[in-house]
mmCIF file with all atom_site columns, C-alpha atoms in Angstrom:
data_model
loop_
_atom_site.group_PDB
_atom_site.id
_atom_site.type_symbol
_atom_site.label_atom_id
_atom_site.label_alt_id
_atom_site.label_comp_id
_atom_site.label_asym_id
_atom_site.label_entity_id
_atom_site.label_seq_id
_atom_site.pdbx_PDB_ins_code
_atom_site.Cartn_x
_atom_site.Cartn_y
_atom_site.Cartn_z
_atom_site.occupancy
_atom_site.B_iso_or_equiv
_atom_site.pdbx_formal_charge
_atom_site.auth_seq_id
_atom_site.auth_comp_id
_atom_site.auth_asym_id
_atom_site.auth_atom_id
_atom_site.pdbx_PDB_model_num
ATOM 1   C CA . MET P 1 1   ? -83.760 74.807  7.425   1.00 60.00 ? 1   MET P CA 1
ATOM 2   C CA . ALA P 1 2   ? -83.953 78.154  5.702   1.00 68.00 ? 2   ALA P CA 1
ATOM 3   C CA . VAL P 1 3   ? -80.738 79.258  4.306   1.00 71.00 ? 3   VAL P CA 1
ATOM 4   C CA . LEU P 1 4   ? -79.413 82.800  4.535   1.00 85.00 ? 4   LEU P CA 1
ATOM 5   C CA . SER P 1 5   ? -79.739 84.738  1.202   1.00 95.00 ? 5   SER P CA 1
ATOM 6   C CA . LYS P 1 6   ? -77.133 87.161  0.543   1.00 98.00 ? 6   LYS P CA 1
ATOM 7   C CA . VAL P 1 7   ? -78.621 88.333  -2.587  1.00 98.00 ? 7   VAL P CA 1
ATOM 8   C CA . CYS P 1 8   ? -79.308 92.116  -3.017  1.00 97.00 ? 8   CYS P CA 1
ATOM 9   C CA . SER P 1 9   ? -79.395 94.908  -5.607  1.00 98.00 ? 9   SER P CA 1
ATOM 10  C CA . PHE P 1 10  ? -76.684 97.541  -6.698  1.00 97.00 ? 10  PHE P CA 1
ATOM 11  C CA . ASP P 1 11  ? -78.671 100.158 -4.903  1.00 97.00 ? 11  ASP P CA 1
ATOM 12  C CA . ASP P 1 12  ? -78.734 98.125  -1.710  1.00 97.00 ? 12  ASP P CA 1
ATOM 13  C CA . ILE P 1 13  ? -74.791 97.894  -1.620  1.00 97.00 ? 13  ILE P CA 1
ATOM 14  C CA . LEU P 1 14  ? -73.999 101.598 -2.587  1.00 97.00 ? 14  LEU P CA 1
ATOM 15  C CA . PRO P 1 15  ? -73.882 102.846 1.133   1.00 97.00 ? 15  PRO P CA 1
ATOM 16  C CA . LEU P 1 16  ? -70.849 100.437 1.551   1.00 97.00 ? 16  LEU P CA 1
ATOM 17  C CA . PHE P 1 17  ? -68.491 102.461 -0.486  1.00 97.00 ? 17  PHE P CA 1
ATOM 18  C CA . GLN P 1 18  ? -67.036 105.364 1.101   1.00 97.00 ? 18  GLN P CA 1
ATOM 19  C CA . ASP P 1 19  ? -63.868 107.670 0.519   1.00 98.00 ? 19  ASP P CA 1
ATOM 20  C CA . GLU P 1 20  ? -60.383 106.448 1.577   1.00 98.00 ? 20  GLU P CA 1
ATOM 21  C CA . GLN P 1 21  ? -61.381 102.614 1.641   1.00 98.00 ? 21  GLN P CA 1
ATOM 22  C CA . SER P 1 22  ? -58.998 99.680  0.505   1.00 98.00 ? 22  SER P CA 1
ATOM 23  C CA . ILE P 1 23  ? -60.703 98.218  -2.414  1.00 98.00 ? 23  ILE P CA 1
ATOM 24  C CA . MET P 1 24  ? -59.374 94.757  -3.771  1.00 98.00 ? 24  MET P CA 1
ATOM 25  C CA . PHE P 1 25  ? -60.527 93.610  -7.001  1.00 98.00 ? 25  PHE P CA 1
ATOM 26  C CA . GLY P 1 26  ? -60.478 90.348  -9.037  1.00 98.00 ? 26  GLY P CA 1
ATOM 27  C CA . GLY P 1 27  ? -59.581 90.337  -12.937 1.00 97.00 ? 27  GLY P CA 1
ATOM 28  C CA . PHE P 1 28  ? -56.587 90.668  -15.354 1.00 95.00 ? 28  PHE P CA 1
ATOM 29  C CA . GLY P 1 29  ? -56.904 93.275  -17.975 1.00 94.00 ? 29  GLY P CA 1
ATOM 30  C CA . GLY P 1 30  ? -60.549 93.736  -17.359 1.00 95.00 ? 30  GLY P CA 1
ATOM 31  C CA . ILE P 1 31  ? -61.684 90.066  -17.827 1.00 96.00 ? 31  ILE P CA 1
ATOM 32  C CA . GLY P 1 32  ? -63.174 88.773  -14.500 1.00 97.00 ? 32  GLY P CA 1
ATOM 33  C CA . THR P 1 33  ? -63.412 92.437  -12.899 1.00 98.00 ? 33  THR P CA 1
ATOM 34  C CA . PRO P 1 34  ? -67.058 93.212  -11.898 1.00 98.00 ? 34  PRO P CA 1
ATOM 35  C CA . SER P 1 35  ? -68.328 95.992  -14.235 1.00 97.00 ? 35  SER P CA 1
ATOM 36  C CA . GLY P 1 36  ? -71.499 96.643  -12.360 1.00 97.00 ? 36  GLY P CA 1
ATOM 37  C CA . LEU P 1 37  ? -69.330 96.954  -8.981  1.00 98.00 ? 37  LEU P CA 1
ATOM 38  C CA . VAL P 1 38  ? -67.027 99.105  -10.734 1.00 97.00 ? 38  VAL P CA 1
ATOM 39  C CA . ASP P 1 39  ? -69.930 101.492 -11.816 1.00 97.00 ? 39  ASP P CA 1
ATOM 40  C CA . VAL P 1 40  ? -71.281 101.355 -7.976  1.00 97.00 ? 40  VAL P CA 1
ATOM 41  C CA . LEU P 1 41  ? -67.881 102.669 -6.603  1.00 97.00 ? 41  LEU P CA 1
ATOM 42  C CA . MET P 1 42  ? -68.096 105.502 -9.604  1.00 97.00 ? 42  MET P CA 1
ATOM 43  C CA . LYS P 1 43  ? -71.768 106.123 -8.444  1.00 96.00 ? 43  LYS P CA 1
ATOM 44  C CA . ALA P 1 44  ? -70.877 106.381 -4.818  1.00 97.00 ? 44  ALA P CA 1
ATOM 45  C CA . GLY P 1 45  ? -68.324 108.856 -5.530  1.00 96.00 ? 45  GLY P CA 1
ATOM 46  C CA . SER P 1 46  ? -65.853 107.390 -3.539  1.00 94.00 ? 46  SER P CA 1
ATOM 47  C CA . ARG P 1 47  ? -62.316 109.089 -3.758  1.00 96.00 ? 47  ARG P CA 1
ATOM 48  C CA . ASP P 1 48  ? -58.793 108.679 -2.293  1.00 98.00 ? 48  ASP P CA 1
ATOM 49  C CA . LEU P 1 49  ? -59.090 104.892 -2.595  1.00 98.00 ? 49  LEU P CA 1
ATOM 50  C CA . LEU P 1 50  ? -56.441 102.195 -2.205  1.00 98.00 ? 50  LEU P CA 1
ATOM 51  C CA . LEU P 1 51  ? -56.942 99.860  -5.197  1.00 98.00 ? 51  LEU P CA 1
ATOM 52  C CA . ILE P 1 52  ? -55.425 96.440  -4.693  1.00 98.00 ? 52  ILE P CA 1
ATOM 53  C CA . GLY P 1 53  ? -55.377 93.910  -7.660  1.00 98.00 ? 53  GLY P CA 1
ATOM 54  C CA . ASN P 1 54  ? -53.424 92.488  -10.701 1.00 97.00 ? 54  ASN P CA 1
ATOM 55  C CA . ASP P 1 55  ? -53.315 95.453  -12.902 1.00 97.00 ? 55  ASP P CA 1
ATOM 56  C CA . THR P 1 56  ? -55.196 98.847  -13.905 1.00 97.00 ? 56  THR P CA 1
ATOM 57  C CA . GLY P 1 57  ? -57.106 97.457  -16.921 1.00 95.00 ? 57  GLY P CA 1
ATOM 58  C CA . PHE P 1 58  ? -57.380 99.829  -19.654 1.00 96.00 ? 58  PHE P CA 1
ATOM 59  C CA . PRO P 1 59  ? -58.392 103.467 -19.568 1.00 95.00 ? 59  PRO P CA 1
ATOM 60  C CA . ASP P 1 60  ? -62.206 102.483 -19.613 1.00 94.00 ? 60  ASP P CA 1
ATOM 61  C CA . ILE P 1 61  ? -62.059 98.788  -19.173 1.00 96.00 ? 61  ILE P CA 1
ATOM 62  C CA . GLY P 1 62  ? -61.897 97.148  -15.611 1.00 95.00 ? 62  GLY P CA 1
ATOM 63  C CA . ILE P 1 63  ? -60.722 98.914  -12.625 1.00 97.00 ? 63  ILE P CA 1
ATOM 64  C CA . GLY P 1 64  ? -59.260 101.492 -15.300 1.00 96.00 ? 64  GLY P CA 1
ATOM 65  C CA . LYS P 1 65  ? -62.415 103.528 -14.985 1.00 95.00 ? 65  LYS P CA 1
ATOM 66  C CA . LEU P 1 66  ? -61.618 104.565 -11.362 1.00 97.00 ? 66  LEU P CA 1
ATOM 67  C CA . VAL P 1 67  ? -58.225 105.191 -12.152 1.00 97.00 ? 67  VAL P CA 1
ATOM 68  C CA . SER P 1 68  ? -58.944 107.321 -15.230 1.00 97.00 ? 68  SER P CA 1
ATOM 69  C CA . ASN P 1 69  ? -61.370 109.344 -13.113 1.00 97.00 ? 69  ASN P CA 1
ATOM 70  C CA . ARG P 1 70  ? -58.806 109.950 -10.531 1.00 97.00 ? 70  ARG P CA 1
ATOM 71  C CA . ARG P 1 71  ? -60.618 108.219 -7.665  1.00 97.00 ? 71  ARG P CA 1
ATOM 72  C CA . ALA P 1 72  ? -57.433 106.355 -6.396  1.00 98.00 ? 72  ALA P CA 1
ATOM 73  C CA . LYS P 1 73  ? -54.788 107.691 -4.363  1.00 98.00 ? 73  LYS P CA 1
ATOM 74  C CA . LYS P 1 74  ? -52.490 104.608 -4.297  1.00 98.00 ? 74  LYS P CA 1
ATOM 75  C CA . LEU P 1 75  ? -52.263 101.311 -6.262  1.00 98.00 ? 75  LEU P CA 1
ATOM 76  C CA . ILE P 1 76  ? -51.004 98.028  -5.172  1.00 98.00 ? 76  ILE P CA 1
ATOM 77  C CA . VAL P 1 77  ? -50.414 96.296  -8.404  1.00 98.00 ? 77  VAL P CA 1
ATOM 78  C CA . SER P 1 78  ? -48.206 94.009  -10.833 1.00 96.00 ? 78  SER P CA 1
ATOM 79  C CA . HIS P 1 79  ? -48.648 96.059  -14.173 1.00 94.00 ? 79  HIS P CA 1
ATOM 80  C CA . ILE P 1 80  ? -50.046 99.282  -15.308 1.00 97.00 ? 80  ILE P CA 1
ATOM 81  C CA . GLY P 1 81  ? -48.646 99.352  -18.917 1.00 94.00 ? 81  GLY P CA 1
ATOM 82  C CA . SER P 1 82  ? -52.086 99.024  -20.578 1.00 95.00 ? 82  SER P CA 1
ATOM 83  C CA . ASN P 1 83  ? -53.566 102.206 -18.984 1.00 96.00 ? 83  ASN P CA 1
ATOM 84  C CA . PRO P 1 84  ? -51.383 105.199 -19.764 1.00 96.00 ? 84  PRO P CA 1
ATOM 85  C CA . ASN P 1 85  ? -53.342 107.237 -17.250 1.00 97.00 ? 85  ASN P CA 1
ATOM 86  C CA . ALA P 1 86  ? -51.718 105.331 -14.578 1.00 97.00 ? 86  ALA P CA 1
ATOM 87  C CA . GLY P 1 87  ? -48.310 105.997 -15.778 1.00 96.00 ? 87  GLY P CA 1
ATOM 88  C CA . THR P 1 88  ? -49.143 109.724 -16.371 1.00 97.00 ? 88  THR P CA 1
ATOM 89  C CA . PHE P 1 89  ? -50.611 110.125 -12.773 1.00 98.00 ? 89  PHE P CA 1
ATOM 90  C CA . MET P 1 90  ? -47.764 108.211 -11.272 1.00 97.00 ? 90  MET P CA 1
ATOM 91  C CA . SER P 1 91  ? -45.236 110.472 -13.168 1.00 97.00 ? 91  SER P CA 1
ATOM 92  C CA . ASN P 1 92  ? -46.696 113.648 -12.195 1.00 97.00 ? 92  ASN P CA 1
ATOM 93  C CA . GLY P 1 93  ? -47.210 112.801 -8.533  1.00 96.00 ? 93  GLY P CA 1
ATOM 94  C CA . GLU P 1 94  ? -50.968 112.289 -8.472  1.00 96.00 ? 94  GLU P CA 1
ATOM 95  C CA . LEU P 1 95  ? -50.938 108.696 -7.701  1.00 97.00 ? 95  LEU P CA 1
ATOM 96  C CA . GLU P 1 96  ? -48.769 106.473 -5.614  1.00 97.00 ? 96  GLU P CA 1
ATOM 97  C CA . ILE P 1 97  ? -48.100 102.985 -6.971  1.00 96.00 ? 97  ILE P CA 1
ATOM 98  C CA . GLU P 1 98  ? -46.611 100.047 -5.159  1.00 95.00 ? 98  GLU P CA 1
ATOM 99  C CA . PHE P 1 99  ? -45.568 97.307  -7.573  1.00 93.00 ? 99  PHE P CA 1
ATOM 100 C CA . SER P 1 100 ? -45.308 93.588  -6.614  1.00 92.00 ? 100 SER P CA 1
ATOM 101 C CA . PRO P 1 101 ? -44.286 90.697  -9.168  1.00 92.00 ? 101 PRO P CA 1
ATOM 102 C CA . GLN P 1 102 ? -47.504 89.201  -9.990  1.00 95.00 ? 102 GLN P CA 1
ATOM 103 C CA . GLY P 1 103 ? -46.677 85.953  -8.228  1.00 95.00 ? 103 GLY P CA 1
ATOM 104 C CA . THR P 1 104 ? -45.659 87.902  -5.192  1.00 95.00 ? 104 THR P CA 1
ATOM 105 C CA . LEU P 1 105 ? -48.772 89.964  -5.257  1.00 97.00 ? 105 LEU P CA 1
ATOM 106 C CA . ILE P 1 106 ? -51.031 87.008  -5.630  1.00 97.00 ? 106 ILE P CA 1
ATOM 107 C CA . GLU P 1 107 ? -49.300 85.187  -2.819  1.00 97.00 ? 107 GLU P CA 1
ATOM 108 C CA . ARG P 1 108 ? -49.621 88.269  -0.589  1.00 98.00 ? 108 ARG P CA 1
ATOM 109 C CA . ILE P 1 109 ? -53.382 88.258  -1.240  1.00 98.00 ? 109 ILE P CA 1
ATOM 110 C CA . ARG P 1 110 ? -53.581 84.658  -0.663  1.00 98.00 ? 110 ARG P CA 1
ATOM 111 C CA . ALA P 1 111 ? -51.874 85.022  2.799   1.00 98.00 ? 111 ALA P CA 1
ATOM 112 C CA . GLY P 1 112 ? -54.105 87.784  3.717   1.00 98.00 ? 112 GLY P CA 1
ATOM 113 C CA . GLY P 1 113 ? -57.309 85.625  3.017   1.00 98.00 ? 113 GLY P CA 1
ATOM 114 C CA . MET P 1 114 ? -55.637 82.893  4.901   1.00 97.00 ? 114 MET P CA 1
ATOM 115 C CA . GLY P 1 115 ? -54.891 85.103  7.913   1.00 97.00 ? 115 GLY P CA 1
ATOM 116 C CA . LEU P 1 116 ? -51.217 84.767  7.698   1.00 97.00 ? 116 LEU P CA 1
ATOM 117 C CA . GLY P 1 117 ? -49.014 87.837  8.148   1.00 97.00 ? 117 GLY P CA 1
ATOM 118 C CA . GLY P 1 118 ? -47.134 87.715  5.060   1.00 97.00 ? 118 GLY P CA 1
ATOM 119 C CA . VAL P 1 119 ? -44.994 85.548  2.826   1.00 97.00 ? 119 VAL P CA 1
ATOM 120 C CA . LEU P 1 120 ? -41.124 84.910  2.268   1.00 97.00 ? 120 LEU P CA 1
ATOM 121 C CA . CYS P 1 121 ? -39.749 85.636  -1.032  1.00 95.00 ? 121 CYS P CA 1
ATOM 122 C CA . ASP P 1 122 ? -36.292 85.737  -2.514  1.00 93.00 ? 122 ASP P CA 1
ATOM 123 C CA . ILE P 1 123 ? -37.322 88.282  -5.456  1.00 91.00 ? 123 ILE P CA 1
ATOM 124 C CA . GLY P 1 124 ? -35.436 91.462  -5.359  1.00 87.00 ? 124 GLY P CA 1
ATOM 125 C CA . LEU P 1 125 ? -33.189 90.474  -2.182  1.00 89.00 ? 125 LEU P CA 1
ATOM 126 C CA . ASP P 1 126 ? -30.280 92.848  -3.935  1.00 87.00 ? 126 ASP P CA 1
ATOM 127 C CA . GLU P 1 127 ? -32.527 95.473  -5.447  1.00 86.00 ? 127 GLU P CA 1
ATOM 128 C CA . ASP P 1 128 ? -32.904 98.597  -3.059  1.00 86.00 ? 128 ASP P CA 1
ATOM 129 C CA . ILE P 1 129 ? -36.076 99.506  -4.641  1.00 80.00 ? 129 ILE P CA 1
ATOM 130 C CA . VAL P 1 130 ? -37.784 96.373  -3.747  1.00 81.00 ? 130 VAL P CA 1
ATOM 131 C CA . LYS P 1 131 ? -36.048 95.517  -0.297  1.00 83.00 ? 131 LYS P CA 1
ATOM 132 C CA . ARG P 1 132 ? -36.747 99.106  1.258   1.00 84.00 ? 132 ARG P CA 1
ATOM 133 C CA . ASN P 1 133 ? -38.399 98.926  4.398   1.00 86.00 ? 133 ASN P CA 1
ATOM 134 C CA . LYS P 1 134 ? -38.819 95.144  4.401   1.00 90.00 ? 134 LYS P CA 1
ATOM 135 C CA . GLN P 1 135 ? -37.534 92.864  6.951   1.00 93.00 ? 135 GLN P CA 1
ATOM 136 C CA . ARG P 1 136 ? -34.822 90.268  5.986   1.00 94.00 ? 136 ARG P CA 1
ATOM 137 C CA . VAL P 1 137 ? -34.947 86.659  7.481   1.00 96.00 ? 137 VAL P CA 1
ATOM 138 C CA . THR P 1 138 ? -32.737 83.378  7.112   1.00 96.00 ? 138 THR P CA 1
ATOM 139 C CA . VAL P 1 139 ? -34.316 80.219  6.840   1.00 96.00 ? 139 VAL P CA 1
ATOM 140 C CA . SER P 1 140 ? -32.528 76.801  6.490   1.00 97.00 ? 140 SER P CA 1
ATOM 141 C CA . GLY P 1 141 ? -29.583 79.036  5.454   1.00 97.00 ? 141 GLY P CA 1
ATOM 142 C CA . SER P 1 142 ? -31.341 80.783  2.580   1.00 96.00 ? 142 SER P CA 1
ATOM 143 C CA . GLU P 1 143 ? -32.268 84.440  2.871   1.00 95.00 ? 143 GLU P CA 1
ATOM 144 C CA . TYR P 1 144 ? -35.678 85.936  2.237   1.00 96.00 ? 144 TYR P CA 1
ATOM 145 C CA . LEU P 1 145 ? -37.715 89.227  2.203   1.00 95.00 ? 145 LEU P CA 1
ATOM 146 C CA . ILE P 1 146 ? -40.914 89.403  4.339   1.00 96.00 ? 146 ILE P CA 1
ATOM 147 C CA . GLU P 1 147 ? -43.477 90.274  1.972   1.00 96.00 ? 147 GLU P CA 1
ATOM 148 C CA . PRO P 1 148 ? -46.603 91.686  4.028   1.00 96.00 ? 148 PRO P CA 1
ATOM 149 C CA . ALA P 1 149 ? -49.953 89.824  3.535   1.00 98.00 ? 149 ALA P CA 1
ATOM 150 C CA . LEU P 1 150 ? -52.685 92.309  1.974   1.00 98.00 ? 150 LEU P CA 1
ATOM 151 C CA . THR P 1 151 ? -56.553 92.460  2.918   1.00 98.00 ? 151 THR P CA 1
ATOM 152 C CA . ALA P 1 152 ? -58.963 95.029  1.996   1.00 98.00 ? 152 ALA P CA 1
ATOM 153 C CA . ASP P 1 153 ? -61.937 96.932  3.431   1.00 98.00 ? 153 ASP P CA 1
ATOM 154 C CA . ILE P 1 154 ? -64.040 95.512  0.505   1.00 98.00 ? 154 ILE P CA 1
ATOM 155 C CA . ALA P 1 155 ? -63.310 92.906  -1.923  1.00 98.00 ? 155 ALA P CA 1
ATOM 156 C CA . ILE P 1 156 ? -65.377 92.965  -5.362  1.00 98.00 ? 156 ILE P CA 1
ATOM 157 C CA . VAL P 1 157 ? -65.388 89.773  -7.094  1.00 98.00 ? 157 VAL P CA 1
ATOM 158 C CA . TYR P 1 158 ? -66.889 88.440  -10.502 1.00 98.00 ? 158 TYR P CA 1
ATOM 159 C CA . ALA P 1 159 ? -68.444 85.018  -10.824 1.00 98.00 ? 159 ALA P CA 1
ATOM 160 C CA . GLU P 1 160 ? -70.125 83.009  -13.772 1.00 98.00 ? 160 GLU P CA 1
ATOM 161 C CA . LYS P 1 161 ? -72.582 81.504  -11.202 1.00 98.00 ? 161 LYS P CA 1
ATOM 162 C CA . ALA P 1 162 ? -73.510 82.098  -7.440  1.00 98.00 ? 162 ALA P CA 1
ATOM 163 C CA . ASP P 1 163 ? -76.013 80.518  -5.291  1.00 98.00 ? 163 ASP P CA 1
ATOM 164 C CA . GLU P 1 164 ? -78.067 82.322  -2.812  1.00 98.00 ? 164 GLU P CA 1
ATOM 165 C CA . PHE P 1 165 ? -75.579 81.758  0.000   1.00 97.00 ? 165 PHE P CA 1
ATOM 166 C CA . GLY P 1 166 ? -72.638 83.156  -2.270  1.00 98.00 ? 166 GLY P CA 1
ATOM 167 C CA . ASN P 1 167 ? -70.976 79.710  -3.347  1.00 98.00 ? 167 ASN P CA 1
ATOM 168 C CA . LEU P 1 168 ? -69.311 80.506  -6.483  1.00 98.00 ? 168 LEU P CA 1
ATOM 169 C CA . ILE P 1 169 ? -68.272 79.201  -9.936  1.00 98.00 ? 169 ILE P CA 1
ATOM 170 C CA . TYR P 1 170 ? -65.954 80.884  -12.238 1.00 98.00 ? 170 TYR P CA 1
ATOM 171 C CA . ASP P 1 171 ? -65.552 80.677  -15.974 1.00 97.00 ? 171 ASP P CA 1
ATOM 172 C CA . LYS P 1 172 ? -62.258 79.998  -17.672 1.00 96.00 ? 172 LYS P CA 1
ATOM 173 C CA . SER P 1 173 ? -59.789 82.742  -17.573 1.00 95.00 ? 173 SER P CA 1
ATOM 174 C CA . ALA P 1 174 ? -62.350 85.150  -15.943 1.00 94.00 ? 174 ALA P CA 1
ATOM 175 C CA . ARG P 1 175 ? -61.618 82.984  -12.765 1.00 96.00 ? 175 ARG P CA 1
ATOM 176 C CA . ASN P 1 176 ? -57.847 84.375  -12.488 1.00 96.00 ? 176 ASN P CA 1
ATOM 177 C CA . THR P 1 177 ? -57.526 86.031  -9.426  1.00 97.00 ? 177 THR P CA 1
ATOM 178 C CA . ASN P 1 178 ? -61.109 86.153  -8.085  1.00 98.00 ? 178 ASN P CA 1
ATOM 179 C CA . PRO P 1 179 ? -61.060 83.231  -5.859  1.00 98.00 ? 179 PRO P CA 1
ATOM 180 C CA . LEU P 1 180 ? -58.135 84.670  -3.705  1.00 98.00 ? 180 LEU P CA 1
ATOM 181 C CA . VAL P 1 181 ? -59.472 88.191  -3.673  1.00 98.00 ? 181 VAL P CA 1
ATOM 182 C CA . ALA P 1 182 ? -62.809 86.930  -2.449  1.00 98.00 ? 182 ALA P CA 1
ATOM 183 C CA . MET P 1 183 ? -61.018 85.573  0.636   1.00 98.00 ? 183 MET P CA 1
ATOM 184 C CA . ALA P 1 184 ? -59.129 88.629  1.440   1.00 98.00 ? 184 ALA P CA 1
ATOM 185 C CA . GLY P 1 185 ? -61.876 91.379  1.965   1.00 98.00 ? 185 GLY P CA 1
ATOM 186 C CA . LYS P 1 186 ? -63.354 92.344  5.074   1.00 98.00 ? 186 LYS P CA 1
ATOM 187 C CA . ILE P 1 187 ? -66.413 92.427  3.100   1.00 98.00 ? 187 ILE P CA 1
ATOM 188 C CA . THR P 1 188 ? -66.728 90.520  -0.074  1.00 98.00 ? 188 THR P CA 1
ATOM 189 C CA . VAL P 1 189 ? -69.230 91.683  -2.757  1.00 98.00 ? 189 VAL P CA 1
ATOM 190 C CA . VAL P 1 190 ? -69.891 89.387  -5.641  1.00 98.00 ? 190 VAL P CA 1
ATOM 191 C CA . GLU P 1 191 ? -71.325 90.374  -9.005  1.00 98.00 ? 191 GLU P CA 1
ATOM 192 C CA . ALA P 1 192 ? -72.672 87.009  -10.541 1.00 98.00 ? 192 ALA P CA 1
ATOM 193 C CA . LYS P 1 193 ? -73.786 86.398  -14.185 1.00 98.00 ? 193 LYS P CA 1
ATOM 194 C CA . GLU P 1 194 ? -76.393 84.092  -12.917 1.00 98.00 ? 194 GLU P CA 1
ATOM 195 C CA . ILE P 1 195 ? -77.797 83.549  -9.358  1.00 98.00 ? 195 ILE P CA 1
ATOM 196 C CA . VAL P 1 196 ? -79.480 80.006  -8.494  1.00 98.00 ? 196 VAL P CA 1
ATOM 197 C CA . PRO P 1 197 ? -81.124 78.594  -5.451  1.00 97.00 ? 197 PRO P CA 1
ATOM 198 C CA . VAL P 1 198 ? -78.863 76.771  -2.900  1.00 96.00 ? 198 VAL P CA 1
ATOM 199 C CA . GLY P 1 199 ? -78.350 73.327  -3.912  1.00 95.00 ? 199 GLY P CA 1
ATOM 200 C CA . GLU P 1 200 ? -78.208 73.710  -7.511  1.00 97.00 ? 200 GLU P CA 1
ATOM 201 C CA . LEU P 1 201 ? -74.500 73.906  -7.993  1.00 98.00 ? 201 LEU P CA 1
ATOM 202 C CA . ASP P 1 202 ? -72.445 71.047  -8.318  1.00 97.00 ? 202 ASP P CA 1
ATOM 203 C CA . PRO P 1 203 ? -70.547 70.925  -5.002  1.00 97.00 ? 203 PRO P CA 1
ATOM 204 C CA . GLU P 1 204 ? -67.409 69.677  -6.720  1.00 97.00 ? 204 GLU P CA 1
ATOM 205 C CA . ALA P 1 205 ? -67.429 72.525  -9.181  1.00 97.00 ? 205 ALA P CA 1
ATOM 206 C CA . ILE P 1 206 ? -67.639 75.234  -6.365  1.00 98.00 ? 206 ILE P CA 1
ATOM 207 C CA . ILE P 1 207 ? -64.317 77.150  -6.217  1.00 98.00 ? 207 ILE P CA 1
ATOM 208 C CA . THR P 1 208 ? -65.312 79.775  -3.345  1.00 98.00 ? 208 THR P CA 1
ATOM 209 C CA . SER P 1 209 ? -67.188 78.761  -0.573  1.00 98.00 ? 209 SER P CA 1
ATOM 210 C CA . GLY P 1 210 ? -70.152 81.187  0.315   1.00 98.00 ? 210 GLY P CA 1
ATOM 211 C CA . VAL P 1 211 ? -68.761 81.748  4.006   1.00 97.00 ? 211 VAL P CA 1
ATOM 212 C CA . PHE P 1 212 ? -66.363 84.262  2.268   1.00 98.00 ? 212 PHE P CA 1
ATOM 213 C CA . VAL P 1 213 ? -69.121 86.107  0.701   1.00 98.00 ? 213 VAL P CA 1
ATOM 214 C CA . ASP P 1 214 ? -71.289 88.813  2.331   1.00 98.00 ? 214 ASP P CA 1
ATOM 215 C CA . TYR P 1 215 ? -73.545 90.150  -0.643  1.00 98.00 ? 215 TYR P CA 1
ATOM 216 C CA . VAL P 1 216 ? -74.518 88.689  -4.069  1.00 98.00 ? 216 VAL P CA 1
ATOM 217 C CA . VAL P 1 217 ? -75.651 91.198  -6.873  1.00 98.00 ? 217 VAL P CA 1
ATOM 218 C CA . GLN P 1 218 ? -77.203 90.164  -10.089 1.00 98.00 ? 218 GLN P CA 1
ATOM 219 C CA . SER P 1 219 ? -74.791 91.292  -13.056 1.00 98.00 ? 219 SER P CA 1
ATOM 220 C CA . GLU P 1 220 ? -76.198 93.299  -16.039 1.00 97.00 ? 220 GLU P CA 1
ATOM 221 C CA . GLY P 1 221 ? -73.386 92.517  -18.287 1.00 95.00 ? 221 GLY P CA 1
ATOM 222 C CA . VAL P 1 222 ? -70.035 93.992  -19.040 1.00 92.00 ? 222 VAL P CA 1
ATOM 223 C CA . ASN P 1 223 ? -70.942 97.394  -20.172 1.00 89.00 ? 223 ASN P CA 1
ATOM 224 C CA . TRP P 1 224 ? -67.571 98.422  -21.738 1.00 90.00 ? 224 TRP P CA 1
ATOM 225 C CA . LYS P 1 225 ? -66.139 97.718  -25.242 1.00 87.00 ? 225 LYS P CA 1
ATOM 226 C CA . TRP P 1 226 ? -63.141 95.395  -25.255 1.00 90.00 ? 226 TRP P CA 1
ATOM 227 C CA . VAL P 1 227 ? -59.904 96.661  -26.882 1.00 84.00 ? 227 VAL P CA 1
ATOM 228 C CA . TRP P 1 228 ? -60.285 94.231  -29.845 1.00 86.00 ? 228 TRP P CA 1
ATOM 229 C CA . GLU P 1 229 ? -63.852 95.328  -30.593 1.00 88.00 ? 229 GLU P CA 1
ATOM 230 C CA . PRO P 1 230 ? -64.244 97.919  -33.423 1.00 82.00 ? 230 PRO P CA 1
ATOM 231 C CA . ARG P 1 231 ? -64.767 101.604 -31.910 1.00 76.00 ? 231 ARG P CA 1
#
């Protein structure tokens, strides 16, 4: 039986990206963020985006390219400290930022991918800035805030290997948030370092099932210079 191939080119997926979309991205400090898909968003000219992911990378690394070029109107992240442009834009009112503690953020993404409405969390119960506009519930005598689940119009993911159906394997720390992000997009696009025929991946090593993936593109490699490399 023929297996559906989800492999396509960067040009094929370019029309997916529009203004005012929510884009969820994998990666941490740029590691594990799909550089080619970030460039597709740049090429598409998408603006007023809601970006959801762990952090804002660095000014020219990871999702930082989109932030630095003012393509986002709002971020939902846990950290912006390595990208001073994000802080500047937030301070001058150009950019709205919703902070979530990293663990809470990841659980919200996981909940979105699992089809749940949210998670219960006791972090920030007494902090006005955290509990604002959130429901409070009591479970077994303990109070919690309801942190709403997160999903996105499009999730962009980086994998070490993908087969043609979209089953994915990750590499070390580049795995980071990618498996959960892959589940939380209405459309999930994967940039893979290597694409192999179905049946070549060890089933025990597959982290993300292809049922969550809509498109797979061949990576052309990371095209930014890491912060530890000489400039």
